[in-house]
Coordinates of C-alpha atoms in Angstrom, one line a residue:
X1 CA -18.3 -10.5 -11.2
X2 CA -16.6 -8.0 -9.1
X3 CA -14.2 -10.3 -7.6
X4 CA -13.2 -11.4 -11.1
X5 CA -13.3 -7.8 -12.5
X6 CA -10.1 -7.7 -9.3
X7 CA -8.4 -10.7 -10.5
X8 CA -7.8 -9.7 -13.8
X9 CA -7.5 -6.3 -12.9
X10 CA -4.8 -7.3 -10.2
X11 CA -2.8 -8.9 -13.0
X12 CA -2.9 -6.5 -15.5
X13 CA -1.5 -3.9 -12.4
X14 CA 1.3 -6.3 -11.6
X15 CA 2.6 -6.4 -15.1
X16 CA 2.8 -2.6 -15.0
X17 CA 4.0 -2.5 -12.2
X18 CA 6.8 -5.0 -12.7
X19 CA 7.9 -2.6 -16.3
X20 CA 7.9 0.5 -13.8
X21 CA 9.9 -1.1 -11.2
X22 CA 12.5 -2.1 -13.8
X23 CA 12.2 2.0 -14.9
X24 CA 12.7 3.1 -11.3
X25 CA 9.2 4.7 -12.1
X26 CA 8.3 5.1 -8.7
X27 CA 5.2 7.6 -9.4
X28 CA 3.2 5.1 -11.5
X29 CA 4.0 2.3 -9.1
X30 CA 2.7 4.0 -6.3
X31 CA -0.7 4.8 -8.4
X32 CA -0.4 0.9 -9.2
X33 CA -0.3 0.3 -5.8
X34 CA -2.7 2.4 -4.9
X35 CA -5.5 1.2 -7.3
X36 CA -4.6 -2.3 -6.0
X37 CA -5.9 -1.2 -2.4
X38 CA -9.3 0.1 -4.1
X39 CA -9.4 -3.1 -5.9
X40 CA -8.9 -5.2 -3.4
X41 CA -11.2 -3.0 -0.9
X42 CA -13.9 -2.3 -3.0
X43 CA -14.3 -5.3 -6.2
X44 CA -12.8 -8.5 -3.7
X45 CA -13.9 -7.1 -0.4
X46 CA -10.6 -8.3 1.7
X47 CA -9.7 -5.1 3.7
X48 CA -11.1 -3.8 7.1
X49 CA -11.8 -0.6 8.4
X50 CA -8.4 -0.8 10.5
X51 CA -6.4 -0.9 7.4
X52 CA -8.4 0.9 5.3
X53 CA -7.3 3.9 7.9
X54 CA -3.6 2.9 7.7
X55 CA -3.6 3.3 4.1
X56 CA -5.4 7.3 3.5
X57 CA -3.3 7.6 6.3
X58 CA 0.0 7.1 4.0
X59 CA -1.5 7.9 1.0
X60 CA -2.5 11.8 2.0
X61 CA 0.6 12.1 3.6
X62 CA 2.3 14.2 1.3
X63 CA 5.5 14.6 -0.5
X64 CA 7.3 11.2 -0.6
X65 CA 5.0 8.9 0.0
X66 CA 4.5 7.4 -3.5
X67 CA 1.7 5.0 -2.8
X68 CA -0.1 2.4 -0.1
X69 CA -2.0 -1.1 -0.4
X70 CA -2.9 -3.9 1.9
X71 CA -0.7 -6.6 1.5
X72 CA -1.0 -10.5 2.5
X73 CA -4.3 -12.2 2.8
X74 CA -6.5 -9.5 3.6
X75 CA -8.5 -9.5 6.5
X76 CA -6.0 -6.9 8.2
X77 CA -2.9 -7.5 8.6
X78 CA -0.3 -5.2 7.1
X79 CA 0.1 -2.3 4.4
X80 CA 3.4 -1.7 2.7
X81 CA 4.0 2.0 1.7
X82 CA 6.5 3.1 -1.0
X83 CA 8.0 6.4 0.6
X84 CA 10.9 8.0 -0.3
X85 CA 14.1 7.2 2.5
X86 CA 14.4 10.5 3.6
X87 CA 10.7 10.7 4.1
X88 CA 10.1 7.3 6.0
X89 CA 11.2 8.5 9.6
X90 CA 8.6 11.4 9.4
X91 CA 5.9 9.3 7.8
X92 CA 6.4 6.4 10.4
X93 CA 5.7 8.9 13.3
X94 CA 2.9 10.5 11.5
X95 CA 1.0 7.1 11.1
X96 CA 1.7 5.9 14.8
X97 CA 0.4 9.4 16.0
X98 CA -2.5 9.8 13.8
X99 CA -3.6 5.8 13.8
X100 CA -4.3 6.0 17.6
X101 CA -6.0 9.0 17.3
X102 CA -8.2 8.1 14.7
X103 CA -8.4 4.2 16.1
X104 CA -7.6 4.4 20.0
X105 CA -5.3 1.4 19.1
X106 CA -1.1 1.9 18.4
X107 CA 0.0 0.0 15.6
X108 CA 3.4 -0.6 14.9
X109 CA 5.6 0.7 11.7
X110 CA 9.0 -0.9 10.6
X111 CA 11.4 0.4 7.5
X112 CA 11.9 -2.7 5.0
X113 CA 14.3 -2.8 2.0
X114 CA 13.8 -5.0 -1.1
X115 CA 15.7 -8.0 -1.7
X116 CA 16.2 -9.9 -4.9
X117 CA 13.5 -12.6 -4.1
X118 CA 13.2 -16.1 -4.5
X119 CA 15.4 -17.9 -6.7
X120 CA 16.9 -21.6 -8.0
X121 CA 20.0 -22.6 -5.8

C-alpha cells in the first residue's frame, strides 16, 4: 500500500507542481519537490543513504535553495535542486565540502537550465 499511497501521491504533486511552474511559484514547487523526496524515500523505498545526505544537505541550506529530490530511477544516482542563480555557486561548494565530510566520498555538482522539452517535429 505504501508504494501505491507514492504513486498517487506522486501525481497529484506533479499536477501542482506543473500550475506553480506556470506561476513562477517557486516556494511551493520546491515544498513539492521536497515531499516528492520523502515519498519516494520513505512510501516507495528508492533512495539510499548517499542521496538521502545530498538532499538535507540542499534542503537546510538556507536562503535560495527552494527545494531538493532524487531524481531518475532511484537507487542513487542524482538530486536536482531548485536554488536561486545567484545562490547556486555558494550552494555547489557547500555540498562538495560538506558531502565528503559527512561521506568521505566527493561527488560532483553541475548548474543546469530548463529547456522547453520534448516536442512533435
Amino acid at each position: 500500500l505504501q508504494r501505491a499511497r507514492h504513486v498517487v501521491s506522486e501525481n497529484e504533486r506533479t499536477v501542482k507542481t506543473a500550475d506553480a511552474l506556470e506561476k513562477g511559484d517557486w516556494e511551493t514547487v520546491g515544498k513539492l519537490m521536497n515531499a516528492s523526496h520523502t515519498s519516494m524515500r520513505d512510501d516507495y523505498e528508492v533512495s539510499c543513504e548517499e542521496i538521502d545526505v545530498l538532499v538535507d544537505l540542499a534542503q537546510t541550506f538556507g536562503d535560495g535553495v527552494y527545494g531538493s529530490r532524487l531524481t531518475g530511477g532511484g537507487f542513487g544516482g542524482c538530486t536536482v535542486t531548485l536554488v536561486k542563480k545567484d545562490s547556486a555557486q555558494q550552494l555547489i561548494e557547500y555540498l562538495k565540502t560538506q558531502y565528503e565530510a559527512k561521506t568521505g566520498t566527493k561527488c560532483v555538482c553541475f548548474e543546469t537550465a530548463a529547456a522547453s522539452g520534448a516536442k512533435a517535429i
